[in-house]
């Protein structure tokens, strides 16, 4: 059994209460360990350790911090396979995906911010009559980083890396459902002698450990990625305490296929966008909008491609879709399918729990699902399902496509498939979405702003946007004449 511990002030320990929560492997539905059920006392210790560490880390040079982030990246890279297997076991995702996407991208996050902080600079205003203005950016102090279960290490590192690079000390909480790679990260810190207290990782449930971080008076900012409902709770609490808050929340993203698109690429892109990571990526294209003149052809080709996705044991190399992250989440997806049926949706493929044979016979698997025949305004097309489920909707012209795309409370990401550059520009401009991809889905440049509008969030991560979030500006004016 794996016994995960908190990492506070460079030391490993259980929760003060001694309480634990079970760790479940979703691909076999078996408990394989425990995490500390941390609460106020544990977060108090972590914030204290972080505050003490900030006395030196906060005043250290960018070069010093950059060096440590690079060593952390090296440490993860040297154990890449162990991290990938842990991520697959914890989350149910194919190990091949964890090995090629999750863990390499987590390493890249640390390396990117190790470099970015060396290229950051302050602004100076040298043409003010009689005065010189320059703006300093100070780290905030102790910051909280709270991340979800879908891309566990990848999204945890996307917050921790800029926070540390900017000179803050972190109290982080991964999802209680997928804590294993955060624990391996703590072990890596320990191995390389990472300065004590600079990164503290507290495990436990959201309402207990997570809320304790959010409400702690000495935590100066909260960077949160997760569901919109949780984001509202955090925003309210952080707002009352006047804390900085960055919220990366849910999505109900459109994939828009115009009749002039390269259909081979569009169909491949729509399938990847809809079903990667079991459809459990905030950026997944869960509504596929198709120009009516090509609707039947695209629908039939999508059904063929989606039906061919191989659902299987996440540890097998040829598995394309692994397990849903938990039984609760599987039941949520099943519930959404019953809503879709009651709304008159036609299930074109999938729509059911999958039973595998052998090692994974008790695991939480769901068949990749396409649904048509639903109104854009129905619950299925408005609410985030966060599973391997996508709906198909026809549109007659560009303005209708834009209207459908913008018709949900969310505004995170969209992909547009067309060979007409003017269409791409016009539609890209009109979409209420923080991220728009044209003829692609999910390539990333770590310098670009990442985040959503409307119910998909507040603020932007990525590059200097993240470094700005984790710092406080101070302007100094000096009389010169
Ligand atoms: P979630 O339930 O909101 O949880 C996210 C994190 O918040 C977890 O660590 C959770 O802990 C913690 N938490 C829960 N309640 C809390 C509270 N009251 N105070 C402080 N922390 C609390 O989300 P999830 O189910 O893990 O993740 C799926 C959601 O994340 C989807 O909606 C998805 O779209 C969104 N997401 C968004 C992005 C983006 O960049 N926009 C990226 C990935 C995922 P426990 O797990 O221990 O409860």
Short mmCIF file of C-alpha atoms and ligand atoms in Angstrom, two decimals:
data_model
loop_
_atom_site.label_atom_id
_atom_site.label_comp_id
_atom_site.label_asym_id
_atom_site.label_seq_id
_atom_site.Cartn_x
_atom_site.Cartn_y
_atom_site.Cartn_z
CA UNK A 1 0.00 0.00 0.00
CA UNK A 2 1.23 3.52 -0.85
CA UNK A 3 1.22 5.88 2.11
CA UNK A 4 1.33 9.44 0.84
CA UNK A 5 2.47 12.12 3.28
CA UNK A 6 2.39 15.88 3.42
CA UNK A 7 5.60 17.73 2.61
CA UNK A 8 5.95 20.65 4.98
CA UNK A 9 9.15 22.56 5.70
CA UNK A 10 11.14 19.88 3.92
CA UNK A 11 9.76 17.09 6.17
CA UNK A 12 7.28 14.32 5.40
CA UNK A 13 4.42 13.76 7.82
CA UNK A 14 0.83 12.60 8.12
CA UNK A 15 -2.08 14.85 9.06
CA UNK A 16 -1.99 16.19 12.63
CA UNK A 17 -5.31 14.44 13.21
CA UNK A 18 -3.90 11.12 12.00
CA UNK A 19 -6.89 10.83 9.66
CA UNK A 20 -6.46 9.52 6.13
CA UNK A 21 -8.43 9.26 2.92
CA UNK A 22 -8.28 6.24 0.57
CA UNK A 23 -6.43 6.21 -2.70
CA UNK A 24 -8.26 4.32 -5.47
CA UNK A 25 -6.92 2.99 -8.77
CA UNK A 26 -9.85 3.74 -11.12
CA UNK A 27 -8.82 1.20 -13.72
CA UNK A 28 -9.28 -1.71 -11.29
CA UNK A 29 -11.45 -0.06 -8.59
CA UNK A 30 -9.07 -1.04 -5.81
CA UNK A 31 -7.70 0.91 -2.90
CA UNK A 32 -3.95 1.04 -3.11
CA UNK A 33 -2.98 3.53 -0.47
CA UNK A 34 -3.94 6.55 1.58
CA UNK A 35 -3.35 10.28 1.81
CA UNK A 36 -3.41 12.49 4.89
CA UNK A 37 -6.83 14.06 5.49
CA UNK A 38 -5.24 17.40 6.27
CA UNK A 39 -7.04 20.34 7.82
CA UNK A 40 -6.46 23.72 9.46
CA UNK A 41 -3.55 22.56 11.67
CA UNK A 42 -1.60 21.11 8.78
CA UNK A 43 -2.15 24.16 6.59
CA UNK A 44 -1.10 26.35 9.52
CA UNK A 45 2.20 24.46 9.75
CA UNK A 46 2.69 24.69 6.00
CA UNK A 47 2.02 28.44 5.90
CA UNK A 48 4.40 28.93 8.83
CA UNK A 49 7.13 26.95 7.04
CA UNK A 50 6.52 28.88 3.82
CA UNK A 51 6.61 32.24 5.62
CA UNK A 52 9.97 31.40 7.18
CA UNK A 53 11.38 30.17 3.88
CA UNK A 54 10.21 33.35 2.17
CA UNK A 55 12.66 35.36 4.28
CA UNK A 56 15.47 34.02 2.11
CA UNK A 57 13.78 32.74 -1.07
CA UNK A 58 11.85 36.00 -1.51
CA UNK A 59 15.10 37.98 -1.58
CA UNK A 60 17.10 35.54 -3.68
CA UNK A 61 18.26 36.32 -7.19
CA UNK A 62 16.39 35.16 -10.31
CA UNK A 63 19.48 33.15 -11.24
CA UNK A 64 19.36 31.29 -7.94
CA UNK A 65 15.67 30.45 -8.30
CA UNK A 66 16.08 29.55 -11.95
CA UNK A 67 18.81 27.08 -11.01
CA UNK A 68 16.55 25.31 -8.53
CA UNK A 69 13.64 25.11 -10.96
CA UNK A 70 15.93 23.57 -13.56
CA UNK A 71 17.23 21.05 -11.02
CA UNK A 72 13.63 20.16 -10.16
CA UNK A 73 12.88 19.64 -13.86
CA UNK A 74 15.98 17.44 -14.16
CA UNK A 75 14.89 15.45 -11.11
CA UNK A 76 11.46 14.75 -12.62
CA UNK A 77 12.99 13.88 -15.96
CA UNK A 78 15.32 11.36 -14.38
CA UNK A 79 12.25 9.52 -13.00
CA UNK A 80 9.97 10.17 -15.99
CA UNK A 81 8.73 6.59 -16.29
CA UNK A 82 7.93 6.38 -12.58
CA UNK A 83 5.98 9.65 -12.80
CA UNK A 84 4.13 8.48 -15.93
CA UNK A 85 3.10 5.17 -14.36
CA UNK A 86 1.99 6.95 -11.19
CA UNK A 87 -0.11 9.43 -13.17
CA UNK A 88 -1.70 6.63 -15.16
CA UNK A 89 -2.48 4.57 -12.06
CA UNK A 90 -3.91 7.52 -10.13
CA UNK A 91 -5.97 9.03 -12.92
CA UNK A 92 -6.77 6.09 -15.19
CA UNK A 93 -5.24 7.79 -18.25
CA UNK A 94 -3.20 5.74 -20.74
CA UNK A 95 0.39 5.51 -19.58
CA UNK A 96 1.44 6.40 -23.12
CA UNK A 97 -0.36 9.76 -22.73
CA UNK A 98 1.20 10.44 -19.34
CA UNK A 99 4.64 9.58 -20.75
CA UNK A 100 4.34 11.77 -23.83
CA UNK A 101 2.16 14.65 -22.65
CA UNK A 102 1.54 15.05 -18.91
CA UNK A 103 5.01 14.52 -17.50
CA UNK A 104 7.04 16.12 -20.34
CA UNK A 105 4.77 19.17 -20.17
CA UNK A 106 5.23 19.38 -16.40
CA UNK A 107 9.00 19.29 -16.90
CA UNK A 108 8.66 21.93 -19.62
CA UNK A 109 6.68 24.16 -17.24
CA UNK A 110 9.53 24.21 -14.71
CA UNK A 111 12.14 24.77 -17.43
CA UNK A 112 10.09 27.49 -19.10
CA UNK A 113 9.65 29.56 -15.93
CA UNK A 114 13.28 28.92 -14.96
CA UNK A 115 14.12 30.71 -18.22
CA UNK A 116 11.33 33.29 -18.12
CA UNK A 117 12.39 34.73 -14.79
CA UNK A 118 15.85 35.42 -16.19
CA UNK A 119 14.28 37.49 -18.97
CA UNK A 120 11.84 39.43 -16.81
CA UNK A 121 12.61 43.10 -16.30
CA UNK A 122 11.20 46.16 -14.58
CA UNK A 123 9.69 49.17 -16.33
CA UNK A 124 11.18 52.64 -16.15
CA UNK A 125 9.50 55.91 -17.24
CA UNK A 126 12.34 58.24 -18.04
CA UNK A 127 10.47 61.05 -19.75
CA UNK A 128 8.33 62.32 -16.87
CA UNK A 129 9.11 66.05 -16.54
CA UNK A 130 11.27 66.51 -13.44
CA UNK A 131 11.00 62.94 -12.27
CA UNK A 132 12.09 59.40 -12.88
CA UNK A 133 9.54 56.64 -12.40
CA UNK A 134 10.40 52.99 -12.15
CA UNK A 135 8.26 50.07 -11.19
CA UNK A 136 9.38 47.24 -8.99
CA UNK A 137 7.65 43.90 -8.85
CA UNK A 138 7.87 42.13 -5.54
CA UNK A 139 6.85 38.53 -4.86
CA UNK A 140 3.67 38.32 -2.81
CA UNK A 141 4.94 36.04 -0.05
CA UNK A 142 3.06 32.81 0.62
CA UNK A 143 0.67 31.78 -2.14
CA UNK A 144 -1.79 28.90 -2.49
CA UNK A 145 -1.92 26.67 -5.57
CA UNK A 146 -4.91 24.34 -5.85
CA UNK A 147 -5.21 22.00 -8.81
CA UNK A 148 -7.65 19.42 -10.22
CA UNK A 149 -7.41 15.72 -11.06
CA UNK A 150 -7.52 15.71 -14.86
CA UNK A 151 -3.91 16.69 -15.65
CA UNK A 152 -2.52 16.36 -12.14
CA UNK A 153 1.21 17.18 -12.30
CA UNK A 154 0.93 19.18 -15.49
CA UNK A 155 -1.53 21.70 -14.01
CA UNK A 156 0.05 21.69 -10.54
CA UNK A 157 3.42 22.61 -12.08
CA UNK A 158 1.76 25.26 -14.29
CA UNK A 159 1.03 27.17 -11.05
CA UNK A 160 3.93 26.21 -8.83
CA UNK A 161 6.63 27.01 -11.39
CA UNK A 162 5.71 30.69 -11.98
CA UNK A 163 4.92 31.22 -8.29
CA UNK A 164 8.36 29.97 -7.26
CA UNK A 165 10.15 31.66 -10.14
CA UNK A 166 8.68 35.01 -9.09
CA UNK A 167 10.06 34.53 -5.58
CA UNK A 168 7.01 33.28 -3.68
CA UNK A 169 6.80 30.31 -1.37
CA UNK A 170 3.98 27.89 -2.06
CA UNK A 171 1.44 25.90 -0.15
CA UNK A 172 0.00 23.59 -2.79
CA UNK A 173 -2.86 21.14 -2.72
CA UNK A 174 -3.37 18.61 -5.50
CA UNK A 175 -6.74 16.93 -5.92
CA UNK A 176 -7.36 14.27 -3.30
CA UNK A 177 -8.30 11.97 -6.20
CA UNK A 178 -4.87 12.19 -7.89
CA UNK A 179 -2.19 13.09 -5.34
CA UNK A 180 0.52 10.62 -6.33
CA UNK A 181 2.67 12.66 -8.71
CA UNK A 182 2.58 15.63 -6.30
CA UNK A 183 3.99 13.25 -3.70
CA UNK A 184 6.69 12.14 -6.14
CA UNK A 185 7.42 15.81 -6.76
CA UNK A 186 7.92 16.28 -3.02
CA UNK A 187 10.25 13.27 -2.98
CA UNK A 188 12.17 14.80 -5.87
CA UNK A 189 12.52 18.06 -3.91
CA UNK A 190 13.83 16.05 -0.99
CA UNK A 191 16.32 14.16 -3.16
CA UNK A 192 17.80 17.25 -4.76
CA UNK A 193 17.89 19.21 -1.49
CA UNK A 194 15.37 21.84 -2.60
CA UNK A 195 15.37 24.67 -0.03
CA UNK A 196 13.11 23.68 2.87
CA UNK A 197 9.71 25.31 3.15
CA UNK A 198 9.79 26.93 -0.29
CA UNK A 199 7.38 24.36 -1.70
CA UNK A 200 4.95 22.73 0.72
CA UNK A 201 2.40 20.17 -0.39
CA UNK A 202 -0.62 19.46 1.76
CA UNK A 203 -2.97 16.62 0.86
CA UNK A 204 -6.62 16.32 1.72
CA UNK A 205 -10.11 17.19 0.61
CA UNK A 206 -11.10 20.48 -1.00
CA UNK A 207 -13.56 21.62 1.67
CA UNK A 208 -11.00 20.88 4.40
CA UNK A 209 -7.37 21.33 3.27
CA UNK A 210 -8.27 23.44 0.22
CA UNK A 211 -10.55 25.80 2.11
CA UNK A 212 -7.96 26.15 4.89
CA UNK A 213 -5.43 27.41 2.32
CA UNK A 214 -7.93 29.80 0.75
CA UNK A 215 -8.99 31.32 4.06
CA UNK A 216 -5.59 31.50 5.75
CA UNK A 217 -4.83 35.14 6.49
CA UNK A 218 -1.16 34.86 5.51
CA UNK A 219 -1.79 33.33 2.09
CA UNK A 220 -1.64 36.33 -0.21
CA UNK A 221 -2.99 34.86 -3.43
CA UNK A 222 -4.82 31.81 -4.67
CA UNK A 223 -4.22 30.25 -8.05
CA UNK A 224 -7.01 27.77 -8.62
CA UNK A 225 -7.90 25.40 -11.44
CA UNK A 226 -11.06 23.33 -11.15
CA UNK A 227 -14.81 23.43 -11.53
CA UNK A 228 -16.82 26.64 -11.89
CA UNK A 229 -18.91 25.94 -8.76
CA UNK A 230 -15.76 25.57 -6.64
CA UNK A 231 -14.30 28.65 -8.31
CA UNK A 232 -17.27 30.73 -7.16
CA UNK A 233 -16.82 29.55 -3.55
CA UNK A 234 -13.12 30.43 -3.67
CA UNK A 235 -13.74 33.79 -5.36
CA UNK A 236 -16.22 34.76 -2.66
CA UNK A 237 -13.90 33.86 0.16
CA UNK A 238 -10.83 35.42 -1.48
CA UNK A 239 -12.84 38.52 -2.33
CA UNK A 240 -13.81 39.11 1.27
CA UNK A 241 -10.19 38.82 2.32
CA UNK A 242 -9.04 41.01 -0.63
CA UNK A 243 -6.72 38.29 -1.87
CA UNK A 244 -5.51 38.07 -5.42
CA UNK A 245 -7.21 35.20 -7.17
CA UNK A 246 -6.72 33.50 -10.51
CA UNK A 247 -9.47 31.10 -11.57
CA UNK A 248 -9.18 28.58 -14.41
CA UNK A 249 -12.58 26.90 -14.56
CA UNK A 250 -14.80 24.72 -16.71
CA UNK A 251 -15.59 24.76 -20.42
CA UNK A 252 -18.15 23.64 -22.98
CA UNK A 253 -15.98 24.24 -25.97
CA UNK A 254 -17.10 24.29 -29.62
CA UNK A 255 -15.29 22.61 -32.49
CA UNK A 256 -16.56 24.44 -35.59
CA UNK A 257 -16.19 22.67 -38.94
CA UNK A 258 -16.91 24.73 -42.06
CA UNK A 259 -17.72 23.12 -45.40
CA UNK A 260 -14.41 24.31 -46.89
CA UNK A 261 -12.31 22.66 -44.17
CA UNK A 262 -9.74 19.99 -44.91
CA UNK A 263 -12.03 17.25 -43.66
CA UNK A 264 -9.35 14.67 -42.93
CA UNK A 265 -7.64 17.12 -40.60
CA UNK A 266 -10.90 18.47 -39.16
CA UNK A 267 -12.23 15.03 -38.30
CA UNK A 268 -8.94 13.94 -36.76
CA UNK A 269 -8.84 17.22 -34.81
CA UNK A 270 -12.45 16.94 -33.64
CA UNK A 271 -11.86 13.40 -32.37
CA UNK A 272 -8.70 14.39 -30.49
CA UNK A 273 -10.40 17.49 -29.12
CA UNK A 274 -13.42 15.53 -27.97
CA UNK A 275 -11.87 12.41 -26.54
CA UNK A 276 -8.25 12.93 -25.43
CA UNK A 277 -7.73 12.03 -21.79
CA UNK A 278 -11.22 10.43 -21.74
CA UNK A 279 -12.69 13.84 -22.61
CA UNK A 280 -11.45 15.11 -19.26
CA UNK A 281 -9.57 18.21 -20.38
CA UNK A 282 -11.05 21.63 -19.76
CA UNK A 283 -10.17 22.46 -23.40
CA UNK A 284 -11.99 19.46 -24.87
CA UNK A 285 -14.33 20.25 -27.76
CA UNK A 286 -17.54 18.73 -26.45
CA UNK A 287 -19.86 20.42 -28.98
CA UNK A 288 -19.04 19.74 -32.62
CA UNK A 289 -20.73 22.32 -34.87
CA UNK A 290 -20.85 21.23 -38.52
CA UNK A 291 -21.94 23.23 -41.58
CA UNK A 292 -25.17 21.62 -42.79
CA UNK A 293 -23.98 20.88 -46.33
CA UNK A 294 -21.34 18.47 -44.99
CA UNK A 295 -23.20 17.38 -41.85
CA UNK A 296 -24.09 13.83 -42.90
CA UNK A 297 -20.64 13.05 -44.26
CA UNK A 298 -18.84 14.46 -41.21
CA UNK A 299 -21.24 12.74 -38.80
CA UNK A 300 -20.68 9.35 -40.44
CA UNK A 301 -16.92 9.78 -40.49
CA UNK A 302 -16.89 10.92 -36.86
CA UNK A 303 -18.97 7.93 -35.80
CA UNK A 304 -16.54 5.62 -37.58
CA UNK A 305 -13.48 7.26 -36.01
CA UNK A 306 -14.92 7.53 -32.50
CA UNK A 307 -16.20 3.95 -32.52
CA UNK A 308 -12.67 2.81 -33.38
CA UNK A 309 -11.10 4.41 -30.27
CA UNK A 310 -9.62 1.59 -28.25
CA UNK A 311 -10.82 1.65 -24.64
CA UNK A 312 -8.64 -0.50 -22.44
CA UNK A 313 -6.18 -1.09 -19.65
CA UNK A 314 -4.28 2.22 -19.22
CA UNK A 315 -1.03 0.32 -18.74
CA UNK A 316 -1.19 -1.27 -22.21
CA UNK A 317 0.70 0.67 -24.85
CA UNK A 318 -2.03 0.41 -27.51
CA UNK A 319 -4.81 1.74 -25.26
CA UNK A 320 -6.19 5.03 -26.57
CA UNK A 321 -8.76 5.67 -23.87
CA UNK A 322 -8.31 4.62 -20.27
CA UNK A 323 -10.53 4.74 -17.19
CA UNK A 324 -12.72 7.58 -15.96
CA UNK A 325 -11.05 9.11 -12.91
CA UNK A 326 -13.47 7.87 -10.22
CA UNK A 327 -16.73 6.07 -9.62
CA UNK A 328 -18.40 9.36 -8.66
CA UNK A 329 -17.35 10.93 -11.92
CA UNK A 330 -18.40 7.88 -13.94
CA UNK A 331 -21.84 8.10 -12.31
CA UNK A 332 -21.99 11.79 -13.19
CA UNK A 333 -21.33 10.97 -16.85
CA UNK A 334 -23.94 8.19 -16.80
CA UNK A 335 -26.42 10.66 -15.29
CA UNK A 336 -25.69 13.15 -18.09
CA UNK A 337 -26.37 10.43 -20.66
CA UNK A 338 -29.79 9.78 -19.13
CA UNK A 339 -30.51 13.51 -19.34
CA UNK A 340 -29.41 13.53 -23.00
CA UNK A 341 -31.75 10.64 -23.77
CA UNK A 342 -34.65 12.31 -21.95
CA UNK A 343 -34.00 15.48 -23.97
CA UNK A 344 -34.41 13.50 -27.18
CA UNK A 345 -30.74 12.99 -28.03
CA UNK A 346 -29.90 10.23 -30.48
CA UNK A 347 -26.88 8.23 -29.31
CA UNK A 348 -24.85 7.62 -32.46
CA UNK A 349 -22.18 5.54 -30.73
CA UNK A 350 -21.15 4.68 -27.18
CA UNK A 351 -23.35 5.89 -24.36
CA UNK A 352 -22.63 3.03 -21.98
CA UNK A 353 -20.31 1.84 -19.29
CA UNK A 354 -17.67 -0.52 -20.69
CA UNK A 355 -16.81 -3.80 -18.97
CA UNK A 356 -13.32 -5.03 -19.68
CA UNK A 357 -12.02 -8.50 -19.08
CA UNK A 358 -9.11 -9.47 -16.87
CA UNK A 359 -7.17 -7.03 -14.67
CA UNK A 360 -9.54 -4.11 -15.32
CA UNK A 361 -12.87 -5.96 -15.04
CA UNK A 362 -14.03 -3.73 -12.15
CA UNK A 363 -12.64 -0.45 -13.53
CA UNK A 364 -14.55 2.71 -14.38
CA UNK A 365 -14.64 2.72 -18.18
CA UNK A 366 -17.08 4.51 -20.47
CA UNK A 367 -17.48 4.20 -24.22
CA UNK A 368 -16.69 7.25 -26.37
CA UNK A 369 -20.04 8.79 -27.19
CA UNK A 370 -21.51 10.97 -29.93
CA UNK A 371 -25.02 12.41 -29.67
CA UNK A 372 -27.10 14.28 -32.23
CA UNK A 373 -30.58 15.73 -32.38
CA UNK A 374 -30.37 18.04 -29.38
CA UNK A 375 -31.26 21.72 -29.12
CA UNK A 376 -28.32 24.03 -28.44
CA UNK A 377 -30.13 25.34 -25.37
CA UNK A 378 -30.72 21.98 -23.69
CA UNK A 379 -28.93 20.89 -20.53
CA UNK A 380 -26.66 18.46 -22.39
CA UNK A 381 -25.41 21.25 -24.64
CA UNK A 382 -25.11 23.80 -21.84
CA UNK A 383 -23.47 21.93 -18.96
CA UNK A 384 -19.93 20.62 -18.81
CA UNK A 385 -19.98 16.81 -18.74
CA UNK A 386 -16.20 16.42 -18.61
CA UNK A 387 -16.18 12.93 -20.07
CA UNK A 388 -15.89 11.17 -23.45
CA UNK A 389 -19.13 12.65 -24.73
CA UNK A 390 -19.59 15.09 -27.61
CA UNK A 391 -22.73 16.39 -29.28
CA UNK A 392 -23.16 17.24 -32.98
CA UNK A 393 -25.06 20.33 -34.10
CA UNK A 394 -25.60 21.52 -37.69
CA UNK A 395 -25.39 25.20 -38.69
CA UNK A 396 -26.40 26.98 -41.90
CA UNK A 397 -24.05 29.93 -42.04
CA UNK A 398 -21.20 31.70 -40.28
CA UNK A 399 -23.36 33.91 -38.09
CA UNK A 400 -25.33 30.90 -36.84
CA UNK A 401 -22.07 29.06 -36.11
CA UNK A 402 -20.87 31.98 -34.01
CA UNK A 403 -24.20 32.26 -32.23
CA UNK A 404 -24.19 28.53 -31.38
CA UNK A 405 -20.56 28.64 -30.31
CA UNK A 406 -21.24 31.53 -27.93
CA UNK A 407 -24.51 30.15 -26.59
CA UNK A 408 -23.23 28.61 -23.33
CA UNK A 409 -22.26 30.26 -20.05
CA UNK A 410 -18.66 29.19 -20.69
CA UNK A 411 -15.94 30.83 -22.75
CA UNK A 412 -12.73 28.86 -22.49
CA UNK A 413 -11.56 27.47 -25.84
CA UNK A 414 -12.73 26.88 -29.40
CA UNK A 415 -11.31 25.34 -32.54
CA UNK A 416 -12.27 26.52 -36.01
CA UNK A 417 -11.71 24.37 -39.09
CA UNK A 418 -11.71 26.23 -42.43
CA UNK A 419 -9.37 26.86 -45.35
CA UNK A 420 -10.70 30.40 -45.74
CA UNK A 421 -8.40 32.82 -43.95
CA UNK A 422 -11.05 35.53 -43.84
CA UNK A 423 -13.52 33.18 -42.18
CA UNK A 424 -10.85 32.20 -39.65
CA UNK A 425 -10.14 35.84 -38.75
CA UNK A 426 -13.80 36.88 -38.58
CA UNK A 427 -14.91 33.91 -36.51
CA UNK A 428 -11.85 34.06 -34.27
CA UNK A 429 -12.65 37.69 -33.55
CA UNK A 430 -16.30 37.03 -32.68
CA UNK A 431 -15.90 33.97 -30.46
CA UNK A 432 -16.40 34.63 -26.74
CA UNK A 433 -13.48 32.49 -25.79
CA UNK A 434 -10.09 32.95 -24.15
CA UNK A 435 -8.37 30.60 -26.61
CA UNK A 436 -9.12 30.03 -30.30
CA UNK A 437 -7.30 27.47 -32.43
CA UNK A 438 -7.61 27.51 -36.22
CA UNK A 439 -7.08 24.18 -38.00
CA UNK A 440 -5.48 22.74 -34.88
CA UNK A 441 -6.27 21.84 -31.28
CA UNK A 442 -4.05 22.07 -28.22
CA UNK A 443 -0.64 23.08 -29.51
CA UNK A 444 0.81 25.38 -26.91
CA UNK A 445 3.28 28.21 -26.65
CA UNK A 446 3.95 28.78 -22.97
CA UNK A 447 4.27 32.55 -23.47
CA UNK A 448 0.67 33.03 -24.61
CA UNK A 449 -2.20 33.96 -22.27
CA UNK A 450 -4.09 30.91 -21.08
CA UNK A 451 -7.56 31.12 -19.56
CA UNK A 452 -11.22 31.70 -20.16
CA UNK A 453 -13.94 34.31 -20.15
CA UNK A 454 -17.52 34.20 -18.77
CA UNK A 455 -17.97 31.22 -16.39
CA UNK A 456 -14.67 29.73 -17.51
CA UNK A 457 -12.59 31.89 -15.27
CA UNK A 458 -10.90 35.06 -14.24
CA UNK A 459 -7.35 36.03 -15.09
CA UNK A 460 -4.79 34.43 -17.34
CA UNK A 461 -1.94 32.00 -16.79
CA UNK A 462 1.10 31.51 -19.00
CA UNK A 463 4.34 33.39 -19.52
CA UNK A 464 4.58 36.87 -18.08
CA UNK A 465 0.84 36.82 -17.32
CA UNK A 466 1.52 34.27 -14.59
CA UNK A 467 4.63 36.07 -13.35
CA UNK A 468 2.60 39.30 -13.08
CA UNK A 469 -0.12 37.52 -11.12
CA UNK A 470 2.40 36.26 -8.58
CA UNK A 471 3.95 39.69 -8.02
CA UNK A 472 2.87 43.05 -6.63
CA UNK A 473 3.87 46.21 -8.47
CA UNK A 474 5.35 49.16 -6.66
CA UNK A 475 6.09 52.41 -8.44
CA UNK A 476 8.89 54.66 -7.22
CA UNK A 477 9.04 58.31 -8.31
CA UNK A 478 12.27 60.25 -7.80
CA UNK A 479 12.42 63.97 -8.28
CA UNK A 480 15.16 64.74 -10.76
CA UNK A 481 14.98 68.50 -11.13
P1 LIG B 1 -12.98 20.74 -8.38
O1 LIG B 1 -13.88 19.75 -7.75
O2 LIG B 1 -13.43 22.14 -8.45
O3 LIG B 1 -11.60 20.62 -7.60
C1 LIG B 1 -10.43 21.32 -7.98
C2 LIG B 1 -9.52 21.44 -6.78
O4 LIG B 1 -10.16 22.26 -5.81
C3 LIG B 1 -9.25 20.11 -6.09
O5 LIG B 1 -7.94 20.11 -5.56
C4 LIG B 1 -10.28 20.13 -4.98
O6 LIG B 1 -9.94 19.27 -3.95
C5 LIG B 1 -10.23 21.59 -4.57
N1 LIG B 1 -11.39 22.08 -3.86
C6 LIG B 1 -12.66 21.60 -3.86
N2 LIG B 1 -13.46 22.35 -3.05
C7 LIG B 1 -12.67 23.33 -2.54
C8 LIG B 1 -12.89 24.43 -1.64
N3 LIG B 1 -14.09 24.66 -1.12
N4 LIG B 1 -11.85 25.22 -1.34
C9 LIG B 1 -10.63 25.00 -1.88
N5 LIG B 1 -10.35 23.98 -2.71
C10 LIG B 1 -11.36 23.16 -3.05
O7 LIG B 1 -12.60 20.31 -9.85
P2 LIG B 1 -12.19 18.88 -10.37
O8 LIG B 1 -13.42 18.04 -10.41
O9 LIG B 1 -11.00 18.40 -9.61
O10 LIG B 1 -11.70 19.22 -11.85
C11 LIG B 1 -12.53 19.26 -12.95
C12 LIG B 1 -12.88 20.68 -13.31
O11 LIG B 1 -11.71 21.44 -13.50
C13 LIG B 1 -13.64 20.78 -14.61
O12 LIG B 1 -14.69 21.68 -14.48
C14 LIG B 1 -12.61 21.31 -15.59
O13 LIG B 1 -13.13 22.01 -16.69
C15 LIG B 1 -11.83 22.20 -14.70
N6 LIG B 1 -10.52 22.45 -15.27
C16 LIG B 1 -10.24 23.70 -15.76
C17 LIG B 1 -9.02 23.97 -16.36
C18 LIG B 1 -8.69 25.32 -16.90
O14 LIG B 1 -7.52 25.59 -17.11
N7 LIG B 1 -9.65 26.19 -17.15
C19 LIG B 1 -8.07 22.96 -16.45
C20 LIG B 1 -8.38 21.70 -15.95
C21 LIG B 1 -9.61 21.46 -15.35
P3 LIG B 1 -10.49 17.76 -3.93
O15 LIG B 1 -10.26 17.15 -5.25
O16 LIG B 1 -9.65 17.17 -2.90
O17 LIG B 1 -11.93 17.87 -3.58
#
